[in-house]
Every structure is written in C-alpha cells, then in structure tokens.
XYZ file of C-alpha atoms in Angstrom:
685
model
C 101.585 -20.163 -49.458
C 104.624 -17.967 -49.607
C 106.571 -16.785 -46.612
C 108.699 -13.725 -46.288
C 111.975 -13.643 -44.324
C 112.022 -10.296 -42.588
C 114.669 -8.484 -40.653
C 113.884 -5.776 -38.082
C 115.858 -2.809 -36.802
C 116.345 -4.539 -33.407
C 119.491 -5.941 -31.749
C 118.306 -9.456 -32.585
C 120.193 -11.090 -35.399
C 117.480 -13.355 -36.776
C 115.304 -13.694 -39.908
C 111.647 -13.786 -38.903
C 109.128 -15.694 -40.987
C 105.769 -14.066 -41.877
C 103.189 -15.425 -44.169
C 102.356 -13.419 -47.315
C 98.543 -13.016 -47.697
C 97.231 -14.100 -51.079
C 96.220 -10.486 -52.016
C 99.809 -9.424 -51.506
C 101.740 -12.408 -52.930
C 102.244 -10.764 -56.274
C 103.962 -7.619 -54.860
C 105.866 -8.798 -51.803
C 109.387 -9.555 -52.909
C 112.975 -9.132 -51.718
C 113.858 -5.425 -51.070
C 110.334 -4.330 -50.055
C 109.361 -2.783 -46.661
C 106.441 -4.475 -44.842
C 104.465 -3.756 -41.713
C 104.603 -6.631 -39.214
C 103.408 -7.427 -35.715
C 106.231 -8.133 -33.318
C 105.119 -9.016 -29.807
C 102.822 -6.192 -28.819
C 104.396 -3.743 -31.283
C 103.723 -2.932 -34.945
C 107.142 -2.503 -36.722
C 108.484 -1.916 -40.135
C 110.538 -4.801 -41.520
C 112.637 -5.468 -44.613
C 112.134 -8.478 -46.806
C 115.457 -10.186 -47.530
C 114.125 -13.531 -48.757
C 110.954 -15.380 -49.948
C 110.421 -19.093 -49.277
C 107.691 -21.688 -49.940
C 108.368 -23.409 -46.583
C 108.693 -22.421 -42.937
C 109.410 -24.270 -39.662
C 107.229 -21.973 -37.664
C 103.895 -23.524 -36.680
C 101.944 -20.456 -35.468
C 103.005 -17.928 -38.054
C 101.792 -14.320 -38.296
C 100.855 -12.759 -41.537
C 102.368 -9.542 -42.939
C 99.979 -6.749 -41.901
C 100.635 -4.363 -44.804
C 102.862 -3.959 -47.758
C 104.574 -0.572 -47.949
C 106.335 -0.954 -51.295
C 104.645 -2.442 -54.388
C 107.998 -2.625 -55.969
C 111.409 -3.263 -54.215
C 113.361 -0.267 -53.079
C 116.501 -2.120 -51.772
C 118.534 -3.821 -54.423
C 120.778 -6.838 -54.052
C 123.947 -4.711 -53.775
C 122.472 -2.770 -50.871
C 121.350 -5.927 -49.108
C 124.753 -7.631 -49.634
C 126.546 -4.508 -48.378
C 124.396 -4.240 -45.188
C 124.799 -8.027 -44.528
C 128.627 -7.550 -44.802
C 128.400 -4.657 -42.316
C 126.317 -6.768 -40.026
C 128.813 -9.698 -40.180
C 131.883 -7.482 -39.598
C 130.514 -5.073 -36.987
C 128.688 -7.719 -34.995
C 125.242 -6.161 -35.356
C 121.891 -7.471 -36.606
C 121.205 -7.280 -40.279
C 118.101 -5.056 -39.470
C 120.294 -2.616 -37.458
C 122.704 -2.343 -40.416
C 119.894 -1.667 -42.876
C 118.342 1.020 -40.693
C 121.712 2.676 -40.158
C 121.863 2.992 -43.928
C 118.453 4.304 -44.649
C 117.134 7.927 -44.327
C 114.674 8.650 -41.540
C 111.731 8.932 -43.979
C 112.349 5.432 -45.307
C 112.579 4.032 -41.761
C 109.306 5.759 -40.869
C 107.507 4.071 -43.726
C 107.014 7.094 -46.014
C 106.322 6.347 -49.683
C 109.415 6.128 -51.950
C 109.108 7.060 -55.585
C 108.968 9.800 -58.128
C 106.446 12.618 -58.345
C 104.361 12.397 -61.482
C 101.536 14.502 -62.982
C 98.813 15.481 -60.489
C 101.206 15.159 -57.506
C 100.583 11.392 -57.058
C 103.539 9.281 -55.928
C 104.476 6.417 -58.183
C 107.103 3.875 -57.275
C 109.528 3.397 -60.162
C 109.968 -0.290 -60.983
C 113.557 -1.617 -60.739
C 115.143 -4.988 -61.387
C 116.138 -6.392 -58.024
C 118.488 -9.302 -57.701
C 117.306 -12.188 -55.406
C 119.234 -13.164 -52.388
C 119.430 -16.771 -51.555
C 118.777 -18.127 -48.091
C 122.496 -18.059 -47.371
C 124.185 -14.748 -48.051
C 127.711 -14.832 -49.500
C 130.288 -13.393 -47.160
C 131.388 -10.101 -48.641
C 133.220 -8.694 -45.595
C 136.916 -7.767 -45.708
C 139.223 -10.707 -46.264
C 142.698 -11.022 -44.792
C 144.295 -9.897 -48.118
C 142.206 -7.183 -49.657
C 142.770 -6.110 -53.294
C 144.898 -3.055 -53.988
C 142.990 0.212 -53.774
C 144.338 3.615 -54.745
C 145.244 6.137 -52.007
C 145.475 9.847 -52.866
C 147.660 11.785 -50.537
C 146.965 15.499 -50.442
C 144.528 17.913 -48.939
C 141.073 18.140 -50.477
C 139.361 21.466 -50.430
C 141.235 22.679 -47.413
C 141.823 25.997 -49.074
C 140.893 27.458 -52.438
C 144.347 26.704 -53.888
C 144.215 23.134 -52.606
C 140.680 22.534 -53.803
C 141.216 23.919 -57.255
C 144.379 21.899 -57.725
C 143.089 18.623 -56.481
C 139.625 18.692 -58.064
C 141.038 20.145 -61.252
C 143.961 17.722 -61.633
C 143.831 14.758 -59.349
C 140.198 13.794 -59.318
C 138.509 15.498 -62.238
C 140.123 13.378 -64.889
C 138.847 10.283 -63.036
C 135.410 11.774 -62.508
C 135.295 12.741 -66.239
C 135.944 9.222 -67.364
C 133.250 7.757 -64.984
C 130.639 10.411 -66.190
C 131.569 9.709 -69.775
C 130.543 6.098 -69.153
C 127.107 7.307 -67.894
C 128.057 6.148 -64.343
C 127.729 8.019 -61.117
C 130.255 9.287 -58.581
C 129.943 9.118 -54.747
C 132.043 11.535 -52.752
C 132.187 11.480 -48.888
C 133.452 14.219 -46.610
C 133.474 13.973 -42.782
C 131.600 17.264 -41.998
C 128.584 19.041 -43.319
C 130.533 22.249 -43.757
C 133.062 20.460 -45.972
C 130.299 18.788 -47.895
C 128.714 22.119 -48.720
C 131.988 23.695 -49.850
C 132.758 20.599 -51.927
C 129.284 20.686 -53.481
C 129.638 24.352 -54.431
C 133.055 23.734 -56.031
C 131.993 20.617 -58.019
C 128.726 22.271 -59.046
C 130.740 25.143 -60.613
C 133.075 22.630 -62.390
C 130.163 20.420 -63.685
C 127.301 22.837 -64.218
C 125.432 20.559 -66.671
C 125.447 17.529 -64.325
C 122.908 16.590 -61.658
C 124.781 17.001 -58.353
C 123.107 16.419 -54.976
C 124.145 16.918 -51.343
C 122.882 14.667 -48.514
C 123.384 14.484 -44.747
C 121.428 13.289 -41.827
C 120.481 16.869 -40.499
C 118.487 17.576 -43.645
C 114.727 17.797 -43.142
C 113.012 14.324 -43.498
C 111.405 15.085 -46.854
C 114.504 16.777 -48.254
C 116.704 13.710 -47.352
C 114.126 11.312 -48.741
C 113.884 13.289 -51.998
C 117.629 12.987 -52.575
C 117.509 9.258 -51.711
C 114.643 8.717 -54.197
C 116.773 10.416 -56.946
C 119.595 8.052 -56.080
C 117.381 5.021 -56.159
C 115.993 6.030 -59.570
C 119.503 6.654 -61.076
C 118.921 10.351 -61.492
C 122.129 11.628 -59.829
C 125.504 12.063 -61.553
C 127.508 13.085 -58.427
C 126.357 12.622 -54.926
C 128.137 14.292 -52.035
C 127.455 13.465 -48.414
C 128.594 12.627 -44.861
C 129.277 9.062 -43.646
C 125.790 7.570 -44.140
C 125.985 8.442 -47.803
C 128.357 5.537 -48.313
C 125.186 3.376 -48.422
C 123.386 5.590 -51.007
C 121.630 3.304 -53.522
C 123.215 4.600 -56.769
C 122.393 1.855 -59.260
C 125.176 2.642 -61.704
C 127.997 3.598 -59.344
C 131.365 3.991 -61.073
C 133.719 5.620 -58.444
C 133.866 6.266 -54.680
C 135.941 9.075 -53.339
C 136.444 9.444 -49.575
C 137.964 12.737 -48.409
C 140.131 12.828 -45.255
C 139.763 9.090 -44.730
C 141.426 9.444 -41.382
C 138.788 11.765 -39.905
C 136.895 10.864 -36.702
C 133.711 12.181 -38.416
C 133.403 8.877 -40.294
C 132.716 6.851 -37.088
C 129.087 6.041 -36.491
C 128.226 6.590 -32.833
C 125.401 4.101 -32.648
C 125.018 0.407 -33.557
C 126.509 -0.945 -35.769
C 129.298 1.606 -35.015
C 130.633 1.374 -38.577
C 133.573 3.239 -40.054
C 132.584 4.802 -43.396
C 135.989 4.215 -45.112
C 135.787 0.536 -44.174
C 132.265 0.340 -45.533
C 133.525 2.129 -48.702
C 136.137 -0.621 -49.145
C 133.420 -3.289 -48.681
C 131.205 -1.605 -51.311
C 134.126 -1.180 -53.754
C 134.746 -4.955 -53.573
C 131.198 -5.857 -53.887
C 130.472 -3.694 -56.944
C 133.915 -3.918 -58.490
C 134.557 -0.242 -58.752
C 137.583 2.064 -58.020
C 137.972 3.675 -54.620
C 140.017 6.745 -53.920
C 140.924 7.453 -50.233
C 142.223 11.014 -49.774
C 144.329 12.261 -46.846
C 147.101 14.842 -46.460
C 148.872 12.135 -44.342
C 147.670 8.557 -44.400
C 146.380 7.036 -41.178
C 148.672 4.327 -39.802
C 146.401 1.600 -41.005
C 146.471 3.129 -44.505
C 150.236 3.528 -44.322
C 150.487 -0.136 -43.446
C 148.413 -0.941 -46.508
C 150.740 1.127 -48.622
C 153.780 -0.470 -47.206
C 152.479 -3.924 -47.847
C 151.560 -2.985 -51.381
C 147.798 -3.361 -50.846
C 147.187 0.034 -52.147
C 148.586 2.312 -54.848
C 149.701 5.801 -54.005
C 149.347 9.031 -55.869
C 151.150 12.023 -54.270
C 149.733 15.507 -54.748
C 151.422 18.862 -54.100
C 150.138 20.113 -50.726
C 149.673 23.786 -51.354
C 150.667 24.661 -54.912
C 147.862 22.753 -56.591
C 150.441 21.122 -58.811
C 150.264 17.333 -59.067
C 153.412 15.411 -58.189
C 153.014 11.722 -58.712
C 155.595 9.328 -57.351
C 153.850 6.240 -58.629
C 153.299 5.556 -62.338
C 150.741 8.023 -63.526
C 147.274 6.501 -64.169
C 145.540 8.428 -66.921
C 142.086 7.918 -68.385
C 140.612 5.659 -69.478
C 142.770 3.325 -67.273
C 141.431 4.259 -63.823
C 142.972 2.533 -60.740
C 140.669 -0.481 -60.258
C 139.633 -2.546 -57.373
C 140.257 -6.167 -58.018
C 138.251 -9.074 -56.648
C 134.838 -7.436 -57.045
C 131.762 -9.427 -58.124
C 131.551 -7.494 -61.458
C 134.897 -8.756 -62.783
C 135.689 -8.296 -66.492
C 138.727 -8.870 -68.570
C 139.877 -5.279 -68.091
C 139.411 -5.532 -64.396
C 141.837 -8.367 -64.202
C 144.705 -6.255 -65.625
C 147.772 -5.769 -63.376
C 148.511 -2.086 -62.678
C 152.199 -1.222 -62.348
C 152.494 0.151 -58.818
C 155.388 1.685 -56.844
C 155.379 2.328 -53.182
C 155.770 6.009 -52.369
C 157.197 6.814 -49.006
C 155.805 9.614 -46.980
C 159.045 10.860 -45.619
C 160.404 14.351 -46.230
C 160.727 15.449 -49.849
C 162.617 18.571 -50.911
C 159.466 20.564 -50.518
C 159.015 19.090 -47.023
C 162.553 19.925 -45.862
C 161.999 23.562 -46.836
C 159.070 23.810 -44.467
C 159.078 25.164 -40.931
C 161.704 24.064 -38.516
C 160.593 22.633 -35.101
C 161.754 24.276 -31.963
C 161.393 22.641 -28.478
C 160.848 24.948 -25.410
C 161.439 23.166 -22.094
C 158.981 24.675 -19.518
C 160.752 22.929 -16.612
C 163.552 25.514 -16.803
C 161.199 28.224 -15.598
C 160.624 26.371 -12.255
C 157.529 25.384 -10.333
C 156.318 29.002 -9.707
C 155.380 29.228 -13.299
C 153.981 25.714 -13.652
C 150.705 27.121 -14.891
C 152.370 29.244 -17.498
C 150.661 29.397 -20.813
C 153.224 31.305 -22.859
C 156.946 30.857 -22.281
C 159.241 33.967 -22.423
C 160.678 32.423 -25.661
C 157.272 32.234 -27.253
C 156.252 35.739 -26.012
C 159.444 37.213 -27.556
C 158.875 35.423 -30.924
C 155.233 36.538 -31.047
C 156.206 40.121 -30.328
C 158.818 40.002 -33.166
C 156.374 38.517 -35.546
C 153.641 41.081 -34.822
C 156.236 43.848 -35.280
C 157.311 42.490 -38.515
C 153.712 42.240 -39.815
C 153.688 38.416 -39.785
C 150.913 36.082 -38.911
C 150.938 33.568 -36.052
C 148.974 30.483 -34.917
C 148.465 29.393 -31.282
C 147.090 25.782 -31.248
C 145.346 24.814 -28.012
C 142.829 21.947 -28.350
C 140.966 22.741 -25.163
C 137.517 24.352 -24.860
C 136.446 26.995 -22.276
C 138.402 29.133 -19.877
C 139.315 26.808 -17.068
C 139.412 23.043 -17.116
C 137.874 22.434 -13.670
C 136.449 24.231 -10.622
C 137.328 23.251 -6.989
C 137.068 24.395 -3.440
C 140.369 25.665 -2.051
C 139.395 24.740 1.556
C 138.272 21.173 1.208
C 139.456 20.265 -2.334
C 135.999 19.265 -3.607
C 135.973 19.305 -7.478
C 132.744 20.209 -9.248
C 131.578 17.440 -11.527
C 128.628 16.802 -13.851
C 125.478 15.611 -12.136
C 125.055 12.894 -14.872
C 128.626 12.035 -15.708
C 131.951 11.384 -13.887
C 133.547 14.232 -15.886
C 134.614 17.557 -14.340
C 132.753 20.681 -15.318
C 134.676 23.116 -17.566
C 134.248 26.869 -16.923
C 133.165 28.749 -20.024
C 133.727 32.506 -19.486
C 131.627 33.630 -22.549
C 128.570 31.780 -21.431
C 129.261 32.245 -17.644
C 128.387 28.554 -17.273
C 129.983 25.294 -16.035
C 129.710 22.822 -18.910
C 130.311 19.050 -19.065
C 132.567 18.186 -21.911
C 131.199 14.631 -22.104
C 127.389 15.226 -22.273
C 126.956 18.945 -22.652
C 125.189 19.399 -19.293
C 125.266 23.127 -18.235
C 125.190 24.505 -14.691
C 125.140 28.061 -13.257
C 128.387 29.296 -11.588
C 128.679 28.474 -7.821
C 129.751 30.912 -5.087
C 129.545 28.476 -2.304
C 131.139 24.978 -2.118
C 128.391 22.364 -1.981
C 130.640 20.238 0.277
C 131.868 22.525 3.031
C 129.994 25.819 2.357
C 133.215 27.755 1.811
C 132.709 30.894 -0.168
C 135.529 30.744 -2.691
C 135.589 28.488 -5.690
C 138.795 28.479 -7.717
C 138.981 27.816 -11.410
C 142.137 26.109 -12.502
C 143.672 24.881 -15.722
C 143.387 26.578 -18.992
C 141.391 26.561 -22.270
C 141.168 28.527 -25.451
C 139.285 31.450 -23.801
C 142.053 31.882 -21.282
C 144.706 31.849 -23.895
C 142.852 34.558 -25.878
C 142.453 36.629 -22.745
C 146.159 36.443 -21.909
C 147.207 37.269 -25.421
C 145.010 40.313 -25.443
C 146.826 41.554 -22.226
C 150.271 40.851 -23.702
C 149.640 42.279 -27.165
C 146.781 44.868 -26.890
C 147.705 46.277 -30.273
C 147.344 42.979 -32.188
C 144.288 41.687 -34.012
C 143.682 38.375 -32.203
C 141.041 35.873 -33.509
C 139.599 32.836 -31.809
C 138.777 29.769 -34.012
C 136.761 26.930 -32.601
C 133.236 25.372 -32.928
C 131.583 28.635 -31.800
C 133.787 31.008 -33.705
C 134.544 29.961 -37.301
C 135.095 33.235 -39.174
C 138.637 34.362 -40.062
C 139.018 38.089 -41.034
C 141.713 38.768 -43.526
C 143.526 41.324 -41.339
C 144.183 38.935 -38.454
C 147.599 38.814 -36.736
C 147.181 35.900 -34.389
C 144.778 33.049 -34.537
C 144.110 30.999 -31.396
C 142.608 27.773 -32.582
C 141.430 24.287 -31.683
C 141.460 21.415 -34.180
C 138.760 23.348 -36.090
C 141.794 25.028 -37.951
C 142.262 21.788 -39.898
C 138.572 21.763 -41.019
C 138.281 25.418 -41.869
C 137.049 26.138 -45.417
C 139.612 28.944 -45.793
C 142.882 27.721 -44.304
C 145.569 30.455 -44.004
C 149.315 29.822 -43.668
C 151.285 31.284 -40.729
C 154.864 32.495 -40.371
C 154.965 31.180 -36.748
C 152.967 28.425 -35.098
C 153.037 27.183 -31.487
C 151.475 24.213 -29.698
C 150.607 25.063 -26.092
C 149.669 21.691 -24.569
C 151.216 18.928 -26.737
C 152.031 16.737 -23.644
C 148.303 16.063 -23.060
C 148.235 14.019 -26.266
C 150.688 11.581 -24.777
C 149.026 11.459 -21.371
C 145.844 9.983 -22.703
C 145.299 6.155 -22.333
C 145.338 5.258 -26.055
C 147.720 3.081 -27.984
C 147.202 5.530 -30.878
C 148.870 8.459 -29.027
C 152.111 8.445 -31.099
C 150.259 8.325 -34.364
C 147.940 11.174 -33.367
C 150.974 13.172 -32.229
C 152.867 12.813 -35.480
C 149.818 13.536 -37.605
C 148.957 16.625 -35.525
C 152.385 18.061 -35.886
C 152.574 17.328 -39.561
C 149.262 19.096 -40.070
C 150.549 22.129 -38.098
C 153.846 22.247 -39.932
C 152.050 22.159 -43.232
C 150.396 25.466 -42.217
C 153.597 27.028 -41.139
C 156.176 28.756 -43.178
C 159.078 29.498 -40.781
C 158.987 27.969 -37.245
C 156.795 25.579 -35.251
C 157.291 25.931 -31.528
C 156.485 23.079 -29.040
C 156.142 23.901 -25.386
C 156.696 20.828 -23.275
C 157.680 19.540 -19.852
C 158.910 16.259 -21.246
C 161.402 17.361 -24.001
C 163.132 14.011 -23.853
C 160.148 12.484 -25.607
C 160.741 14.594 -28.634
C 164.526 14.964 -28.910
C 165.370 12.667 -31.817
C 166.255 13.514 -35.409
C 163.256 11.681 -36.939
C 160.771 13.587 -34.735
C 162.405 16.998 -35.233
C 162.489 16.539 -39.012
C 158.997 14.768 -38.881
C 160.298 11.881 -41.069
C 156.996 10.210 -40.979
C 158.037 7.096 -42.855
C 160.625 6.287 -40.155
C 158.312 7.372 -37.340
C 155.475 5.269 -38.745
C 157.741 2.228 -39.263
C 158.875 2.421 -35.754
C 155.361 2.616 -34.471
C 154.293 -0.336 -36.644
C 157.175 -2.361 -35.224
C 156.066 -1.632 -31.680
C 152.445 -2.432 -32.578
C 153.425 -5.818 -34.118
C 155.355 -6.768 -31.009
C 152.353 -5.798 -28.752
C 149.875 -7.445 -31.317
C 147.904 -4.224 -31.824
C 146.087 -2.893 -34.973
C 146.661 -3.064 -37.864
C 148.093 -6.576 -37.003
C 145.025 -7.557 -34.952
C 141.424 -6.373 -34.467
C 140.059 -4.889 -31.213
C 136.523 -5.106 -30.100
C 134.764 -3.690 -27.035
C 131.770 -5.300 -25.360
C 130.192 -2.215 -23.663
C 127.907 -2.583 -20.680
C 126.036 0.332 -19.132
C 123.349 0.689 -16.450
C 121.919 2.979 -13.827
C 123.094 0.882 -10.897
C 126.863 0.737 -10.372
C 127.060 -2.737 -8.669
C 124.634 -4.457 -11.025
C 126.506 -3.183 -14.089
C 129.903 -4.209 -12.634
C 128.515 -7.625 -11.670
C 127.135 -8.157 -15.204
C 130.503 -7.233 -16.677
C 132.381 -9.635 -14.451
C 129.840 -12.407 -15.076
C 130.086 -12.019 -18.848
C 133.832 -12.089 -18.710
C 133.790 -15.361 -16.642
C 131.394 -16.822 -19.246
C 133.563 -15.920 -22.267
C 137.107 -16.304 -21.104
C 137.570 -19.998 -21.458
C 135.402 -20.647 -24.571
C 137.958 -20.055 -27.405
C 141.744 -20.042 -27.657
C 141.576 -18.016 -30.977
C 140.730 -14.758 -29.144
C 142.360 -12.880 -26.247
C 139.801 -11.674 -23.639
C 140.705 -9.061 -21.033
C 139.085 -8.435 -17.697
C 136.363 -5.725 -17.552
C 137.456 -2.242 -16.691
C 135.668 1.042 -16.263
C 135.204 3.037 -19.430
C 136.217 6.680 -19.870
C 134.320 8.445 -18.552
C 133.123 5.812 -16.103
C 129.669 7.451 -15.895
C 127.921 9.111 -18.825
C 124.409 10.548 -19.029
C 123.374 8.790 -15.734
C 124.753 5.402 -16.772
C 127.689 3.593 -15.204
C 129.909 2.098 -17.858
C 132.286 -0.893 -18.172
C 133.827 -2.624 -21.131
C 135.514 -5.977 -21.955
C 138.302 -5.844 -24.533
C 138.802 -8.629 -26.991
C 141.589 -9.110 -29.455
C 141.531 -11.302 -32.589
C 143.458 -11.973 -35.822
C 140.232 -12.476 -37.724
C 137.401 -10.079 -36.919
C 134.728 -12.116 -38.921
C 135.364 -15.087 -36.633
C 135.216 -12.934 -33.559
C 131.976 -11.376 -34.557
C 130.413 -14.765 -35.280
C 131.652 -16.022 -31.940
C 130.108 -13.101 -30.141
C 126.858 -13.270 -31.909
C 126.552 -16.891 -30.862
C 127.562 -16.331 -27.206
C 125.560 -13.095 -26.673
C 122.421 -14.245 -28.429
C 120.658 -15.200 -25.184
C 122.726 -13.099 -22.751
C 120.524 -10.685 -20.851
C 121.091 -8.739 -17.686
C 118.343 -6.927 -15.857
C 118.881 -3.164 -15.939
C 122.044 -3.411 -18.072
C 122.357 -2.589 -21.753
C 124.979 -4.524 -23.748
C 126.416 -3.347 -27.111
C 129.426 -4.448 -29.229
C 131.779 -1.992 -30.842
C 134.342 -3.197 -33.427
C 137.463 -1.192 -34.048
C 136.754 1.301 -31.087
C 138.290 4.778 -31.362
C-alpha cells in the first residue's frame, strides 16, 4: 500500500497522509492534485510526497485523482516550500497563492488536441524527499544584478531600455532556447510592456497573465507555461511562480513598487520570491528601478549586487560598472544548477546613486515656508509664491505639475456645533467627501454614504467639510487660472491631452504610460509623509522627491510648515547616496531593516474586548520563550477597525527570519482564540 503526503490550502502547516487506492497507485505521484475528505469537507490537495509507510492508524483514502500526470514540478514545489518557510505560512497556502484560480478549482490542465478533448502532457517531475532542503534566503545572498533606470515610463525610456539594456540579455536567453519572465507591478504597465516587446519580437510566443483575467484565459496561459510553449511571459506579482520549465532570465520592473506585495497569506513580496527562484534555478535576475529601494541600496553598498546605470530620459545607456555583454550575462551564484561557467567571478564596481553631471543640471529645489503667511491662511493650498510662478509659467507657454497625493475634495466632514466627525460605519477611518460622486467615501474599505445635512449626534443642520484633496486643488486652480487647460490625473482620470498646461496629479503620475516632463513642479502636502507612523518615512520622502525632480526641467517647489526638516545641502541637492547612508546609519543604531527583520502577528475580531484580550494573552505567552527575538506589546493597528473587525498586532524583531518563522509556527500551531482570527505577516509595509 502506498500513502500520499498531501498539503491543503489551509492555515495548517502539516502534511496529511492519505492512502492511495490500488486503481490509482500507478498515476498518483508527486505534483498531482487529488480530491480528499478533510473533516466534513471535500477539498483539493497537492501531493508533495509518496511513502510506503504511515503512522496514522485510521487513514482515509484519496477520493479522486485529478491529474493523471504531475502538473507541479520539483522547482515549483521547492519554491513554494521556501516561501512557506520564510513567510510563516502553510505549504498549502503558498502553493495556492501561486496557482491560477482554475487550477485551484480542480479544472483539467493540459493541451487541446484534435476533437476538442483535453490531454495532459507528460512531464518529468523531480521527486521531493520527506525532508525538503531549505532554499530560503540565507544571510549572505549571492550577487544579483540591479538595473537602475525607468522601464517603460515613457516611449523614450521604454525604447532605450528595452532596446539597449534588456534586449541584448533577452536575445542571449532566447538564442539558448530558454524563456524569459518579466514582472510589472500593475496591469496597465504589463499591457504596455507586452505591446512593446511583442513589436520587438514578432516571431516569438509572448503571453500576458494577471489575476483579473477570466478563469479559462488565465488557465490557458498557465497551461502554455507548463508545457514550455512560451518564450516571454509578462505578468503581475503572481507570475513570479509561473511554471516555465526552461526559464533563463527573470526581470522585475520597479522592484520597489507596493504593487508587488500580496495582500493575503502568505503576504509575500514578489521581488523576494524572485530572488528565491533565481537561487533555486541558478538563473540571472535583473531588478529594475529608477532609484533603488533602501534595502536594494544596502545590497549595492555591501557588494551583494552588481549595478548597471541607465540614462533616465535619453534612452542612452550609461554604465558605471564594467559592461556585461552577451554571452556573459550577469549570473546568480549559489543556485542548484551550478556549472563551471556559473562559478566565474564577475568584475563588479559599486556605482553610487548620488548626483551625476546630468543630475546636477536637473531642476533646483525651492522651499516655501507657509508659516510666514500666518494662521489666517493655515488652510492655504497655493502660496503667493507658487501662484506667481504658475502665472508666469502659463504666460510663457510652459507646463506645470501640482502633486497632491490625496483623493476627493475634503478629507473629513464634521459638525461645527458639537464637533462630531463622520466616520465609516465599518471602519475607524473618517469619511472623505468626493465632490464628483457627491458621496462620502471611506478610504480604507471603500464604503460609500450619501451626504448628510443634519448632524447624527446633535441634529444641527450644518455639516462642514474640511481639509483638501485633489478635487479641491483642481477647483481652486480653475478659479485662479480660468484661461488655463487644467487636467486631473488619478485613478479615475488617466488620460493626458497633449495641450495641457497644468496637471494636478496623485502618485498615478509615476505609473502613467505616457509620462510628460514639466517646466515647473510643486508638492502641496509633503509634510504629511513625515507625519505618518512609519520608520520608512525618510526613504519614501527622498524617493518621492527624486521621482518628481526627474520629471521637472527647471524648478521643484516644496510647500511646508516645517522647513527646518529640509534645510540641508544633501536634501536640497538630493544627494541620495549621502541621504541613504545617513538613513542606514540611523536604522543600524535602531536595529531596523535591512539589519533586522520585522514580523507582525495580526489579530482581528468583531468583539473589541475579546480581540484585545487575545492579543495580550498571546504576548504574555510568547515574551519569555526566546532571547533571540525581541517581542513588543500589542498595539492597535492602523486603522484600528476595518470592515467590521477590531485589529491589534504584536511586533517581533529578529536577525534571522527563518528562525523566527520556525519559532512562530511551533508556538502558534495550537493557539486558537474564539471569535479572533490570527495571521502572520513578514516584512510588513
């Protein structure tokens, strides 16, 4: 009798033994999907091992075999196991996060043959032993190449980078009959990238995949990948798991983007999973960003990565490290597929990201102190200085950008009589007034409510809308400059007419397919970045300003009420290497990432007291169990209530994330609280 070791898409990190009926013993192998009975439910499981022995006395049989031949190969299983170990999730959860909806639902996987029948294509699947080798990130990862430069942020950038920086590497990989995987953080960017690469490689099989595709469409692309029928695959974060059997190169565009963060267990970061996969399969990895994230900058500084610098707007490549030309691609060392050539040392040179000659010729930064205009104009959106400069720019036929990363018209609604502030019925967040919709909208959960004329607390008949958002900024600009062509750019309005004079934009300006340059740019509410409770505030601030300055030809204006925060030479010149070095020094002193790893244990429940009690109880249970980890008392999450659930989290800090995840899996295995849901999030944003 044979026994299958099955994992399930549940938050239970165990292998479950099921007997393999005699009539299925020839087809049930590692990598197959099976139907199993689990309690009172019938679930789909994934076979990760086959054994001739079991310790279970009353064992259930597999109820059905979904795949005659395996569909999950050893690389896929090892990668998902590594994700499970690092991100403190069950193996089954990691597998299901990596699979298309159709595969998780049990739909047939294969190729369409004559007559419309579905035939599963046989593949050679490596067997996993009972104990899986640890393939998660080690403390000293091998050197990986980082490409600095925009990627398809404008036609000029896209042509330059695809034509010069990436295509030579893609050409070499394709010449070896291997495939290329390219990730982008958003669907819109994936589509634009697909069109550009399709035009460059018209004779190659290029596919596009993302979770919002129809179930059968997504499954069809996945089948092509499984069967080795794709040359270049482009997709969003989940595509990092795509089962390309002969993968030769991974490219991750905008590696610093928040779009790569998975919002459900196992809460993975696609660039980190890309690094895991590159190590496992011994292939090159290119991480692209106009400005590296601080973690990536740290890797560059410590010589863990090589750096290739690309001209930001001209499309001309400028490489400050020794040029790596085909067929000598930058390689990941330490992979499982090592060969003599993979062991070669690559001459590398650290390339600082401080100001180059081209950088110094970019826009100057001007600070405008709003405090000088007094308290009467505390709600001022546009200072007299900015108004004057906008007026001169319009008169001279120049183009301007107003950056305000706030949605709606007013940030909150409140009663002037009793002070009652209107908040979401399901969250602790205040409701934002959206003038265009004539609705009050929750920024956390999207809940919408009709406008109120009477205060629900004291029945007063006047509700005041305070604060400002992008709609209010557009409205005021139309009053100040009625003759100007003013355009709004945000999630709801993404078209940019060529004859615009002023664009009022949220962060969507950085993700726009066509990204214009401006003679004058201004940041309306920069101080709010520093007011957030986040140790990454400074990093976000520097990166934001560098992005804005890269779009600006002449002058970048910063309106602020705390000018003393910005009045230093390094900041005004945006010398990122010095600013990042200073930030790394502070983080090292405070033992924050990238020198340590942070993990949240999140607890949520409908009852406030029960959820708070569970958080305190769990903290008391964990705090004295290990001296290797620092465990902090539970605090309310932000927002403290979301979609009807009260939320708390316990912060943990560790030098070694694998050890922490192993510790938490052991301690939380039998931890249950009635009415409270517990999840673990590694490297929280």
